[in-house]
PDB file of C-alpha atoms and ligand atoms in Angstrom:
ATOM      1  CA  UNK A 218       9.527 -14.149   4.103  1.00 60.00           C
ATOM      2  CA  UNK A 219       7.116 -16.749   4.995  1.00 73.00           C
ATOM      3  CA  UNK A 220       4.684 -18.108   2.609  1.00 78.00           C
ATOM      4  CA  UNK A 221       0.964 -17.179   3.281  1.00 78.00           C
ATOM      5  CA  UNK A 222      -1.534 -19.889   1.251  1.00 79.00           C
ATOM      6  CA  UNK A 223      -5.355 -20.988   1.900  1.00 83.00           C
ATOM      7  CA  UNK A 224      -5.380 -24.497   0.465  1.00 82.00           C
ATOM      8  CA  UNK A 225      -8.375 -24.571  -0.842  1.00 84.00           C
ATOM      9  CA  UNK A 226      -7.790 -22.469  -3.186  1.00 89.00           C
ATOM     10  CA  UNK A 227      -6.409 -23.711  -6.720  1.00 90.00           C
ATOM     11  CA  UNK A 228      -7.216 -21.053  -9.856  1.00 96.00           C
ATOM     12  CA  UNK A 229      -6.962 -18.064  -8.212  1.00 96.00           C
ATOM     13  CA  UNK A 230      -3.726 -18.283  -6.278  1.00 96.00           C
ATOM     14  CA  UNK A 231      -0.250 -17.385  -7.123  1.00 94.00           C
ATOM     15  CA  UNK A 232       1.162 -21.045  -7.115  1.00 91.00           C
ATOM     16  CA  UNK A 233      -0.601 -21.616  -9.776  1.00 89.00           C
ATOM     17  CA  UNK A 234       0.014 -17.979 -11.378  1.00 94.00           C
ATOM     18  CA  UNK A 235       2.959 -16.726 -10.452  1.00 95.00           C
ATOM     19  CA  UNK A 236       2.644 -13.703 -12.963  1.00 97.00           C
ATOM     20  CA  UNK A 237      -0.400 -11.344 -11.838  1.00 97.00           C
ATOM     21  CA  UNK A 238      -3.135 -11.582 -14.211  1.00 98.00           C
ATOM     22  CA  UNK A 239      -3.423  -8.649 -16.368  1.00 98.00           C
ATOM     23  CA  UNK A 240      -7.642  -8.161 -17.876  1.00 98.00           C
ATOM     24  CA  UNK A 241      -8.322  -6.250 -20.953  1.00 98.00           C
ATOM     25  CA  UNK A 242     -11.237  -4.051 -21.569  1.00 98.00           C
ATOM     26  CA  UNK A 243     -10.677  -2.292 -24.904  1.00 95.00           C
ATOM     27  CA  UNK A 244      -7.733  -0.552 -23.992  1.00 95.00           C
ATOM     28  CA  UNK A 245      -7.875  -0.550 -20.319  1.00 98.00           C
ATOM     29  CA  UNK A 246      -5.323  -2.948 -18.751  1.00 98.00           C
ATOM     30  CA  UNK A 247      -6.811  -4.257 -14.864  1.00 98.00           C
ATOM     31  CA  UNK A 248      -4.267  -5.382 -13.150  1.00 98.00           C
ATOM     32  CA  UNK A 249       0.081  -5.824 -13.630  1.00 95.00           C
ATOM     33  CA  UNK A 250       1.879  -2.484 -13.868  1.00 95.00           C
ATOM     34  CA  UNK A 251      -1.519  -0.481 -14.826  1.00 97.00           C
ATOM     35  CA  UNK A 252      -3.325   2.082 -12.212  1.00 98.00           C
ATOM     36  CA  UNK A 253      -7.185   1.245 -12.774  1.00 98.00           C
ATOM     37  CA  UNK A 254      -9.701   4.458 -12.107  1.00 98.00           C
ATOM     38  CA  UNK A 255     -13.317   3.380 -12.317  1.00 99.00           C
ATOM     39  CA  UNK A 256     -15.472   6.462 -11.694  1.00 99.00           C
ATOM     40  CA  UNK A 257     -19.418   7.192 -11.577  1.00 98.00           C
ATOM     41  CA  UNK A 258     -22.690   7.897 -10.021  1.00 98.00           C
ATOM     42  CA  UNK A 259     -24.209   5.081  -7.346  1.00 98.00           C
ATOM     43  CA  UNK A 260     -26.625   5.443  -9.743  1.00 98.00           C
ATOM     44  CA  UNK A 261     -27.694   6.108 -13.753  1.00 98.00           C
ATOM     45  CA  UNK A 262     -30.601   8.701 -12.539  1.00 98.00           C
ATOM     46  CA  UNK A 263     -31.194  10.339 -16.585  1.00 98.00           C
ATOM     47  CA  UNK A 264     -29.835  11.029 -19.726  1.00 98.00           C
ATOM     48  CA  UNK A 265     -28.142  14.696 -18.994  1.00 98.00           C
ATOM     49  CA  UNK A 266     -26.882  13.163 -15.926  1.00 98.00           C
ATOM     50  CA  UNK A 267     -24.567  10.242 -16.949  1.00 98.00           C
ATOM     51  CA  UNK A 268     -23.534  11.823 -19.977  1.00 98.00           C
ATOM     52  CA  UNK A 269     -21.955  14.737 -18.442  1.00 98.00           C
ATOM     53  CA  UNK A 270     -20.532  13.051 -15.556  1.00 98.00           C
ATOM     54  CA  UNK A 271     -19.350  11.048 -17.823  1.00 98.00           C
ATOM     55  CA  UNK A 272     -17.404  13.583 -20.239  1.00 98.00           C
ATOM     56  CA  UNK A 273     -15.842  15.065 -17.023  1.00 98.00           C
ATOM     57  CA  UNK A 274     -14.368  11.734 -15.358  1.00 98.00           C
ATOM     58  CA  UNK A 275     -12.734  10.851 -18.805  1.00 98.00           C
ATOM     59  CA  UNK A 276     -11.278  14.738 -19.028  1.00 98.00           C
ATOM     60  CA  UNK A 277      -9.593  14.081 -15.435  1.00 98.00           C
ATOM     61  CA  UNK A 278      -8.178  10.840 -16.557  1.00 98.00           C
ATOM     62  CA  UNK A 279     -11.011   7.866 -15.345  1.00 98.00           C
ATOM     63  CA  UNK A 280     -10.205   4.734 -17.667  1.00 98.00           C
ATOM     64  CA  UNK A 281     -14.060   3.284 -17.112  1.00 98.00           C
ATOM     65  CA  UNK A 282     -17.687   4.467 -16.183  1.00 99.00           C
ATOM     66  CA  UNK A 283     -19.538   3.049 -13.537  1.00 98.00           C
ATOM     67  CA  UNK A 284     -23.306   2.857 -12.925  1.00 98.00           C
ATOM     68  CA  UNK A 285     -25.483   1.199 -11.431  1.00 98.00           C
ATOM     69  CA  UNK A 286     -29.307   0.444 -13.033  1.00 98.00           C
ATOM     70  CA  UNK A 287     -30.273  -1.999 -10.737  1.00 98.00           C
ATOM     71  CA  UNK A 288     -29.528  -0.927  -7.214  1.00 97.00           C
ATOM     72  CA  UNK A 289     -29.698  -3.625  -4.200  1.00 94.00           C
ATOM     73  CA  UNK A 290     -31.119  -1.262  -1.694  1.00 93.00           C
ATOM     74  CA  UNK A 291     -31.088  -1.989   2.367  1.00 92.00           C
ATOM     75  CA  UNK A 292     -35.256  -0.866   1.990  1.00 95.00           C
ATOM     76  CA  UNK A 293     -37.607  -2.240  -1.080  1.00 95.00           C
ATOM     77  CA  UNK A 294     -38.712   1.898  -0.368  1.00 96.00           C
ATOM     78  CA  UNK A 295     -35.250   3.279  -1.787  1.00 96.00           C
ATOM     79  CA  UNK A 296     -34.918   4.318  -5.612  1.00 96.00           C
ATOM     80  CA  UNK A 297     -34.086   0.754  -7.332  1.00 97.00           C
ATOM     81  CA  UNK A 298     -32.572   2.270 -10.142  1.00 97.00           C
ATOM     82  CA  UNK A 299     -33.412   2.202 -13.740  1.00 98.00           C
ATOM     83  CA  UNK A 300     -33.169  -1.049 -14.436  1.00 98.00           C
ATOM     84  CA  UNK A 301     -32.975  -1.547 -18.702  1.00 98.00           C
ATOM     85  CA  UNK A 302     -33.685   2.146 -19.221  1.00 98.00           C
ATOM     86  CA  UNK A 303     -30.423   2.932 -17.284  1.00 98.00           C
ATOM     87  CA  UNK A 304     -28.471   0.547 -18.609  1.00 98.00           C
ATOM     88  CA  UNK A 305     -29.598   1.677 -21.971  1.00 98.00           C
ATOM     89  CA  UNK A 306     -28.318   5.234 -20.654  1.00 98.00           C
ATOM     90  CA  UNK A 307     -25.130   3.897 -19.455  1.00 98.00           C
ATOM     91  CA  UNK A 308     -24.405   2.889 -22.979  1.00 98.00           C
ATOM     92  CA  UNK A 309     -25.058   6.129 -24.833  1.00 98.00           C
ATOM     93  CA  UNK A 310     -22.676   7.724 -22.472  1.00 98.00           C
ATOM     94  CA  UNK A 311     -20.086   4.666 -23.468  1.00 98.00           C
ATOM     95  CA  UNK A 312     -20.719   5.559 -27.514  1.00 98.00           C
ATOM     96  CA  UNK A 313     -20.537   9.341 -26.407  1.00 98.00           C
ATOM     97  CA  UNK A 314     -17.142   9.070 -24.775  1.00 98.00           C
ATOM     98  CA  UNK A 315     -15.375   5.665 -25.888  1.00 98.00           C
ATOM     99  CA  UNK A 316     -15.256   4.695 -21.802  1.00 98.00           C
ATOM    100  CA  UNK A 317     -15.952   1.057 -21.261  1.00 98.00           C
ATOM    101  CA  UNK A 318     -18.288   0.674 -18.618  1.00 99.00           C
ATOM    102  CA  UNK A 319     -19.378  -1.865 -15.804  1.00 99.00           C
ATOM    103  CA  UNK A 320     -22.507  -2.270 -14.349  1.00 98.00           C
ATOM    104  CA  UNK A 321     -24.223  -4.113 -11.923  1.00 98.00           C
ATOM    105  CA  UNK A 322     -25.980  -7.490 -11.946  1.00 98.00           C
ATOM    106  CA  UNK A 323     -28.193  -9.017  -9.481  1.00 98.00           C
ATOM    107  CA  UNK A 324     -29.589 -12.259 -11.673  1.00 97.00           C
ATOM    108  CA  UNK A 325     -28.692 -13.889 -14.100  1.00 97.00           C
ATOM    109  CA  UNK A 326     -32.298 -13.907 -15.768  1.00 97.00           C
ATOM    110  CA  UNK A 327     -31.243 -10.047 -16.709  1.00 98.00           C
ATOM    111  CA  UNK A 328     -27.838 -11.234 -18.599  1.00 98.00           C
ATOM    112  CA  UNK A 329     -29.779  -9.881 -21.880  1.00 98.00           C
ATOM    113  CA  UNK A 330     -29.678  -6.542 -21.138  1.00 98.00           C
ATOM    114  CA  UNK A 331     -25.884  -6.197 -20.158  1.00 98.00           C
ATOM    115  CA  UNK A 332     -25.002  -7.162 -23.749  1.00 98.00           C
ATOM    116  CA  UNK A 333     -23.253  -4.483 -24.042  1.00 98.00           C
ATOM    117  CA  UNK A 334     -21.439  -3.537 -20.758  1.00 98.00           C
ATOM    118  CA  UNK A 335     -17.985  -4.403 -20.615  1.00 98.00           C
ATOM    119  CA  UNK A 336     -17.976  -5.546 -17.009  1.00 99.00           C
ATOM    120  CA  UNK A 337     -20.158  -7.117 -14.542  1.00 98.00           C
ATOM    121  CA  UNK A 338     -20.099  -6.006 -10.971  1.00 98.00           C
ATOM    122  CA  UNK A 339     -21.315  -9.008  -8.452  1.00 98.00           C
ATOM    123  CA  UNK A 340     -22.197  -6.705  -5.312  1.00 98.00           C
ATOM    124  CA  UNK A 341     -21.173  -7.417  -1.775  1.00 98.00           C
ATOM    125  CA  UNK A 342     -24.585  -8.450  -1.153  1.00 97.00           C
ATOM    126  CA  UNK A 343     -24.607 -11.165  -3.728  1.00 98.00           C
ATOM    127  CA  UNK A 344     -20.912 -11.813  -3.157  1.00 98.00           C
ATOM    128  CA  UNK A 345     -21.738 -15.753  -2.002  1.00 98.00           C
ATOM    129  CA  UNK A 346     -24.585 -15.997  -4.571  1.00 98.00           C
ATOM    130  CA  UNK A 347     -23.183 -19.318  -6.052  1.00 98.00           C
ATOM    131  CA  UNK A 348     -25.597 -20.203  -8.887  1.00 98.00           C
ATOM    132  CA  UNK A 349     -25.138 -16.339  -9.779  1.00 98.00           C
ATOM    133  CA  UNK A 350     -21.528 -17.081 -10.362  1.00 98.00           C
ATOM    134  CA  UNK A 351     -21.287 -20.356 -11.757  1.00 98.00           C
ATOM    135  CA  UNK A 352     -23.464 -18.795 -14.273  1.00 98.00           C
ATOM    136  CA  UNK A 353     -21.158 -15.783 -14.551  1.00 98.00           C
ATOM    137  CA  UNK A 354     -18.368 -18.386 -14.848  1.00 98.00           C
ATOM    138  CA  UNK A 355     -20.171 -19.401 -18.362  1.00 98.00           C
ATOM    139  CA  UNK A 356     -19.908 -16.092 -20.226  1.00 97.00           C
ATOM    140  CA  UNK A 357     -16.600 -14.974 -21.407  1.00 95.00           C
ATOM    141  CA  UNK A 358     -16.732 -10.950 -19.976  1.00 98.00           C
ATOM    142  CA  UNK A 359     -14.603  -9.682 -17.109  1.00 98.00           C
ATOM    143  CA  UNK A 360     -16.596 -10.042 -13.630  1.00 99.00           C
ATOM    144  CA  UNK A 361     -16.007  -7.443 -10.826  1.00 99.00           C
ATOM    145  CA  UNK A 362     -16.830  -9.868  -7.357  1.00 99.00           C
ATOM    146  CA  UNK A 363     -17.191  -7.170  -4.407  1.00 99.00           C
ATOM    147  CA  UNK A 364     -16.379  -8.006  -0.887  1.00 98.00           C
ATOM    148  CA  UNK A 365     -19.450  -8.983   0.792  1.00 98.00           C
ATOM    149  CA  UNK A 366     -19.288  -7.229   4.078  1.00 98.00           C
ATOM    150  CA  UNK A 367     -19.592  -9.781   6.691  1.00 98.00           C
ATOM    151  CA  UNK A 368     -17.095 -12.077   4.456  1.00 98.00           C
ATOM    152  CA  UNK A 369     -13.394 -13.221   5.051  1.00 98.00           C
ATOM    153  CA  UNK A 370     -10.875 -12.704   3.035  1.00 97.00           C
ATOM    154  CA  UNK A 371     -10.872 -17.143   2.272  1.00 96.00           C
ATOM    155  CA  UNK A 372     -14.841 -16.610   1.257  1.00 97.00           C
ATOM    156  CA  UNK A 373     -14.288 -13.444  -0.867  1.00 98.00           C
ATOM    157  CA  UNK A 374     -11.316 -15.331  -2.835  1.00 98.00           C
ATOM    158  CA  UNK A 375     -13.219 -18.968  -2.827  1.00 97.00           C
ATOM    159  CA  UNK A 376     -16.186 -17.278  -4.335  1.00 98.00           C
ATOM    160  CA  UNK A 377     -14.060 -16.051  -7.027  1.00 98.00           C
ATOM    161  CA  UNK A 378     -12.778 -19.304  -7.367  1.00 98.00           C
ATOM    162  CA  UNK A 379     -16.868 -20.578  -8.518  1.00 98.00           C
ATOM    163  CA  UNK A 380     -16.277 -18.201 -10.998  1.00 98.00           C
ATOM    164  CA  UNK A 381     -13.023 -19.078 -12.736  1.00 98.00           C
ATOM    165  CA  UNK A 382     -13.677 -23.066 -11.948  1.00 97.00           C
ATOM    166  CA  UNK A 383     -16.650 -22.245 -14.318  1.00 98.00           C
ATOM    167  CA  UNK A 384     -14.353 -21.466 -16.663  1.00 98.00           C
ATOM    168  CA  UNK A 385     -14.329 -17.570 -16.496  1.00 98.00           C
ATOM    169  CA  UNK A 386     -10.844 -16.617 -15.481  1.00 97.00           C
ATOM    170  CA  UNK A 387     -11.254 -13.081 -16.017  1.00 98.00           C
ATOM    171  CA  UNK A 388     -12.198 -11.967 -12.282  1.00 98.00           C
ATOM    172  CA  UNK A 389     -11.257  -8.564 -10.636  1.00 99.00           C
ATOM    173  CA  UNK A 390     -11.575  -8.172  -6.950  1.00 99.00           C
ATOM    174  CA  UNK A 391     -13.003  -5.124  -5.074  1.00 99.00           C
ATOM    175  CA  UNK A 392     -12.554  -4.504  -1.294  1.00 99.00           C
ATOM    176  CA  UNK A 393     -15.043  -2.505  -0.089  1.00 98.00           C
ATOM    177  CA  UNK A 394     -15.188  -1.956   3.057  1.00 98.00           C
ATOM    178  CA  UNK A 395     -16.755  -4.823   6.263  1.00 98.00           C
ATOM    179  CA  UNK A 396     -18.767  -4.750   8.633  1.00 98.00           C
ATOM    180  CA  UNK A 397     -17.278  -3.649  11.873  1.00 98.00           C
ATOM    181  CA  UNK A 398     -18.433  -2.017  15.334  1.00 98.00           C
ATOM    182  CA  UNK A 399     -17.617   1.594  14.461  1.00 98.00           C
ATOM    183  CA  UNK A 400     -20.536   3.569  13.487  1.00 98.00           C
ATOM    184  CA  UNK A 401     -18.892   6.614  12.247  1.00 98.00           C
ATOM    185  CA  UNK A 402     -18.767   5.365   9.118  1.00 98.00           C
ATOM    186  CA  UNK A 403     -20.579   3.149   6.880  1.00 98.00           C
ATOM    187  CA  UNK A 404     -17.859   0.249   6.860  1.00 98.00           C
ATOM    188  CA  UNK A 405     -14.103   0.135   8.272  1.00 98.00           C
ATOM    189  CA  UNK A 406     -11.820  -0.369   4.869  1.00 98.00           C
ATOM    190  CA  UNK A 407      -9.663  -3.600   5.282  1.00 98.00           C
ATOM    191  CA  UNK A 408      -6.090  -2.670   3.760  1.00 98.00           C
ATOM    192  CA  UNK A 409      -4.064  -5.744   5.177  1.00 98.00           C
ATOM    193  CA  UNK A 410      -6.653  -7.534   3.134  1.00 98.00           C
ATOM    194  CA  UNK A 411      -5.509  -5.522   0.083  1.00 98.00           C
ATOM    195  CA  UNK A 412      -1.766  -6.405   0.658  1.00 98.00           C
ATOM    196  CA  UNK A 413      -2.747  -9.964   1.563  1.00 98.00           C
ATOM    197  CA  UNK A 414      -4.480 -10.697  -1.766  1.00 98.00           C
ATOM    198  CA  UNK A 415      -2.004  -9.123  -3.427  1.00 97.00           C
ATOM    199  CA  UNK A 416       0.133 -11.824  -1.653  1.00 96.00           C
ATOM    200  CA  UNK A 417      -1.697 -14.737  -2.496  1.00 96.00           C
ATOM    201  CA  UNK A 418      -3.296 -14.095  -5.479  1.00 97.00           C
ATOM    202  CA  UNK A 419      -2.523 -13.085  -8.969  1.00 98.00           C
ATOM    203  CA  UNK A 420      -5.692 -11.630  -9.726  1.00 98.00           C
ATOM    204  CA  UNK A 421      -5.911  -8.123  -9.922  1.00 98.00           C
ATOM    205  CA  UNK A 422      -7.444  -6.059  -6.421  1.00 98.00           C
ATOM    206  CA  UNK A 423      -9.631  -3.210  -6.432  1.00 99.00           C
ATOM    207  CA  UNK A 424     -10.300  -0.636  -3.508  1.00 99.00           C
ATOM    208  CA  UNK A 425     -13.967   1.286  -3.339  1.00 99.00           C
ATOM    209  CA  UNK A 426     -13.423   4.228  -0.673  1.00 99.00           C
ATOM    210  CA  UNK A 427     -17.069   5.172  -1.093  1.00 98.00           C
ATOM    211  CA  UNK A 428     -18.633   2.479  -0.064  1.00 98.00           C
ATOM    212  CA  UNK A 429     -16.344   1.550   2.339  1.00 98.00           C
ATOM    213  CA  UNK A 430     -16.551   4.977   4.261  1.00 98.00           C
ATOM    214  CA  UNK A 431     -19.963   6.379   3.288  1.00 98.00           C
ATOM    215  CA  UNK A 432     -18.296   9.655   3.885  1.00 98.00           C
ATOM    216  CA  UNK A 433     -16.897  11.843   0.643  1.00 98.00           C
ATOM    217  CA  UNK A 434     -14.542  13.478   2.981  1.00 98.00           C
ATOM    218  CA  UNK A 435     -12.962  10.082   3.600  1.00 98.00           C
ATOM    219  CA  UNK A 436     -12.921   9.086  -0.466  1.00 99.00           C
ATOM    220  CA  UNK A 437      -9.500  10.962  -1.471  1.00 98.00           C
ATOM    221  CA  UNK A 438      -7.622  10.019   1.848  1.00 98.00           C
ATOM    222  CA  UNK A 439      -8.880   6.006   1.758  1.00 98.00           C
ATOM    223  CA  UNK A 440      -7.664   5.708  -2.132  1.00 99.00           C
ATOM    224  CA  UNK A 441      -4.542   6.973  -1.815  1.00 98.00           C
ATOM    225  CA  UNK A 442      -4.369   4.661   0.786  1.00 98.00           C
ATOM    226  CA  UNK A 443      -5.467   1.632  -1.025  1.00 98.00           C
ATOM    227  CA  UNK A 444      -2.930   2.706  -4.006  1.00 98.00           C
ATOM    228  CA  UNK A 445      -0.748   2.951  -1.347  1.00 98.00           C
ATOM    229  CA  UNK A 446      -1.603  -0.523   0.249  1.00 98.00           C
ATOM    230  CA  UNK A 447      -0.688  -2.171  -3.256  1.00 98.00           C
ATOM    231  CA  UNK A 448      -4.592  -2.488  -4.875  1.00 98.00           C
ATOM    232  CA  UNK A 449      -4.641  -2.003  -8.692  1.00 98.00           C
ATOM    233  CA  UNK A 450      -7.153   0.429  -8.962  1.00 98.00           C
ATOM    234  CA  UNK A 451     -10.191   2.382  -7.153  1.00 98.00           C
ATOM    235  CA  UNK A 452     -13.724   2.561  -7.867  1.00 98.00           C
ATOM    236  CA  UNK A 453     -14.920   5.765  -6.940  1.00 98.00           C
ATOM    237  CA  UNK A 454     -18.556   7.193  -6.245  1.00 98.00           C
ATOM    238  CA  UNK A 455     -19.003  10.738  -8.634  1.00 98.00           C
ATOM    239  CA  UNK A 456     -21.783  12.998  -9.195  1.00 98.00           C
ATOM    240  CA  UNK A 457     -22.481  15.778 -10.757  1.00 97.00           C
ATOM    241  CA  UNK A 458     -24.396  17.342  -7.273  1.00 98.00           C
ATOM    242  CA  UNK A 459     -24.009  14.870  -4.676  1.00 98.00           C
ATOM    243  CA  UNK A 460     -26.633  16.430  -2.539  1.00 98.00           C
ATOM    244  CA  UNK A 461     -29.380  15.574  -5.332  1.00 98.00           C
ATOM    245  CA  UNK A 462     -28.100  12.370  -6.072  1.00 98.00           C
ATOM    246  CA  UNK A 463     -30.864   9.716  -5.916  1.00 97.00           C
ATOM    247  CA  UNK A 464     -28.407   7.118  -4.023  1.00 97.00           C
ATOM    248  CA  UNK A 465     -25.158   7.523  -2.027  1.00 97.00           C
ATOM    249  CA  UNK A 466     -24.498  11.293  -2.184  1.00 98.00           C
ATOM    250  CA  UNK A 467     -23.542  11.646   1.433  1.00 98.00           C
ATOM    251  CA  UNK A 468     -20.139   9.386   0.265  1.00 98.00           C
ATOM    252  CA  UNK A 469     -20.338  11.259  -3.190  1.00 98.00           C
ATOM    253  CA  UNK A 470     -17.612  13.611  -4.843  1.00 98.00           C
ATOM    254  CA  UNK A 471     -17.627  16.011  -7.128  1.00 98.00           C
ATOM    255  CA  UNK A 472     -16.390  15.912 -10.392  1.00 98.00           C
ATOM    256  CA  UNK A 473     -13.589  18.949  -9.157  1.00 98.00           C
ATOM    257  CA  UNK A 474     -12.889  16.578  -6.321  1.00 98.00           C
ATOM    258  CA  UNK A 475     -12.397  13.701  -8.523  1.00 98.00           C
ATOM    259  CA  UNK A 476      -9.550  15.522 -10.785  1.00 98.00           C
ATOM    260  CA  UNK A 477      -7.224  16.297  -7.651  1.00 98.00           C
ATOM    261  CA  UNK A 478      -8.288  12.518  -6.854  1.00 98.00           C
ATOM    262  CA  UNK A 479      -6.949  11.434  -9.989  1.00 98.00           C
ATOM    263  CA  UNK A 480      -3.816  13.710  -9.816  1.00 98.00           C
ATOM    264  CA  UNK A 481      -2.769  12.439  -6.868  1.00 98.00           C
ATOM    265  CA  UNK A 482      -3.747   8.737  -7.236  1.00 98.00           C
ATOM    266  CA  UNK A 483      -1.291   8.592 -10.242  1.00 98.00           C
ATOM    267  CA  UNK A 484       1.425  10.140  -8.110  1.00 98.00           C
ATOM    268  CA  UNK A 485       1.133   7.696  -5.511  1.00 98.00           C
ATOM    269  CA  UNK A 486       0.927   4.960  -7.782  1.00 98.00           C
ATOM    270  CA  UNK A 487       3.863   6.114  -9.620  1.00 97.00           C
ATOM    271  CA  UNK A 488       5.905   6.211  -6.431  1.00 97.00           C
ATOM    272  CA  UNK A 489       5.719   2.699  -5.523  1.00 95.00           C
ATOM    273  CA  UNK A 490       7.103   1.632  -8.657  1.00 89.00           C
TER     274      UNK A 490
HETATM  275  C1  PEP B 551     -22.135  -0.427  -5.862  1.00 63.93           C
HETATM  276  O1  PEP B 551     -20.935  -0.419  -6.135  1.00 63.93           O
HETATM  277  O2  PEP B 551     -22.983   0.156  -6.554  1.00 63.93           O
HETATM  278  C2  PEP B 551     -22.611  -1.140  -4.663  1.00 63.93           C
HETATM  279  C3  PEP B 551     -23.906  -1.335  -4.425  1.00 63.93           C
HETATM  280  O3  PEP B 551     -21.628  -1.525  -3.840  1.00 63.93           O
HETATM  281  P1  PEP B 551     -21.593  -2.727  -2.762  1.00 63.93           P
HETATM  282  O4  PEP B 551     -22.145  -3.932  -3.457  1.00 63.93           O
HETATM  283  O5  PEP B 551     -20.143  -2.827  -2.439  1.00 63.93           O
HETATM  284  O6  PEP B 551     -22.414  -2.270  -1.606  1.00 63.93           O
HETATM  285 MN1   MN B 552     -23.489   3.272  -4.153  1.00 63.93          MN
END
């Protein structure tokens, strides 16, 4: 088969990895022969709320809790999220349950706050943010960099590449969906990029249906499909009742949704091996 390289690449590709990089979170292995399930609300909206959501994604089998606190919304008029208070939140529903948890950061002036969140989610928006990640390069936690949307598959990986030649090795990648002329729904996900990555990189390659569809409908049918397509794990959009969510119910599931998800992620998974 022929070889596919970028050049400019040096940490992050397989030549000089061979093995795929494997990321520990407590006991959560990212990447190698492990099937990651991140699982949460868009957002941490109260107390009640992440804690239950969070009980039921660890019953059907989710190995970390998302949430975000603070929310890069298209309009400054959008719910921003909680900011400290929900990170705060996030991190009773971590000692409630034992679930690691990631969490969103837009600057690094906030690094404080995320002392203790396991993993730090750089957004597609902030995805070629370069002092953000040379900073993130500095601290020694595992860094989730999200496909920026208008981003090719050279940027998303060289941006990773700030972050390890910083001296953080410990990245995890997340395709979520680009920019693309159909308008039925929110982005078109890119699975050749999946299996590409997976080609010329060792590090380990999440897929986010939610995002990348905007539709819930779409969410079980678009992970099995990334499973399928070789990624390493999803990152899934849950909520308690999606239609009162405070951001991104419309490409919400349920929590009932979210155990056949799970059920049927691991089968797929399972089959490729
Ligand atoms: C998110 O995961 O909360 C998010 C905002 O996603 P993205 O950066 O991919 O839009
Ligand atoms: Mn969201």
């Amino acid at each position: 088969m022929e070889e596919i390289m970028i050049e400019s690449l040096c940490r992050s590709d397989r030549k000089s990895h061979p093995n795929d990089t494997v990321i520990s979170v407590g006991d959560v292995k990212i990447g190698g022969k492990d099937l990651t399930i991140i699982a949460g609300p868009c957002s941490v909206e109260s107390e009640e709320q992440i804690i239950e959501i969070a009980k039921k994604i660890k019953k059907s089998g989710a190995n970390i809790l998302r949430g975000g606190a603070f929310k890069p919304r298209t309009s400054p008029y959008d719910f921003q999220g909680m900011a400290a208070d929900g990170l705060e939140l996030l991190n009773l529903a971590k000692k409630e349950t034992g679930l690691p948890i990631i969490s969103e950061i837009v600057g690094i002036r906030h690094l404080d706050l995320f002392s203790d969140v396991d993993i730090l989610q750089v957004g597609a928006r902030n995805m070629q943010n370069f002092e953000l990640l040379k900073e993130l390069g500095k601290i020694d936690k595992p860094i989730l960099l999200k496909r920026g949307f208008s981003n090719n598959i050279r940027e998303f990986l060289s941006c990773a590449e700030y972050i390890m030649n910083s001296g953080n090795e410990n990245v995890i990648l997340c395709e979520r969906g680009i920019r693309t002329f159909e308008e039925l729904t929110r982005n078109t996900l890119d699975l050749s990029a999946v299996a590409l990555i997976r080609e010329i990189s060792h590090l380990p390659i999440l897929v986010d249906p939610s995002h990348a569809t905007g539709v819930s409908n779409l969410v079980l049918p678009m992970s099995l499909a990334g499973i399928a397509s070789g990624a390493n794990g999803i990152m899934v959009e849950v909520h308690n009742n999606p239609k009162q969510a405070l951001s991104d119910g419309e490409q919400s599931i349920t929590p009932e949704e979210f155990d056949t998800l799970v059920e049927k992620s691991k089968k797929i998974f399972q089959a490729l091996k």
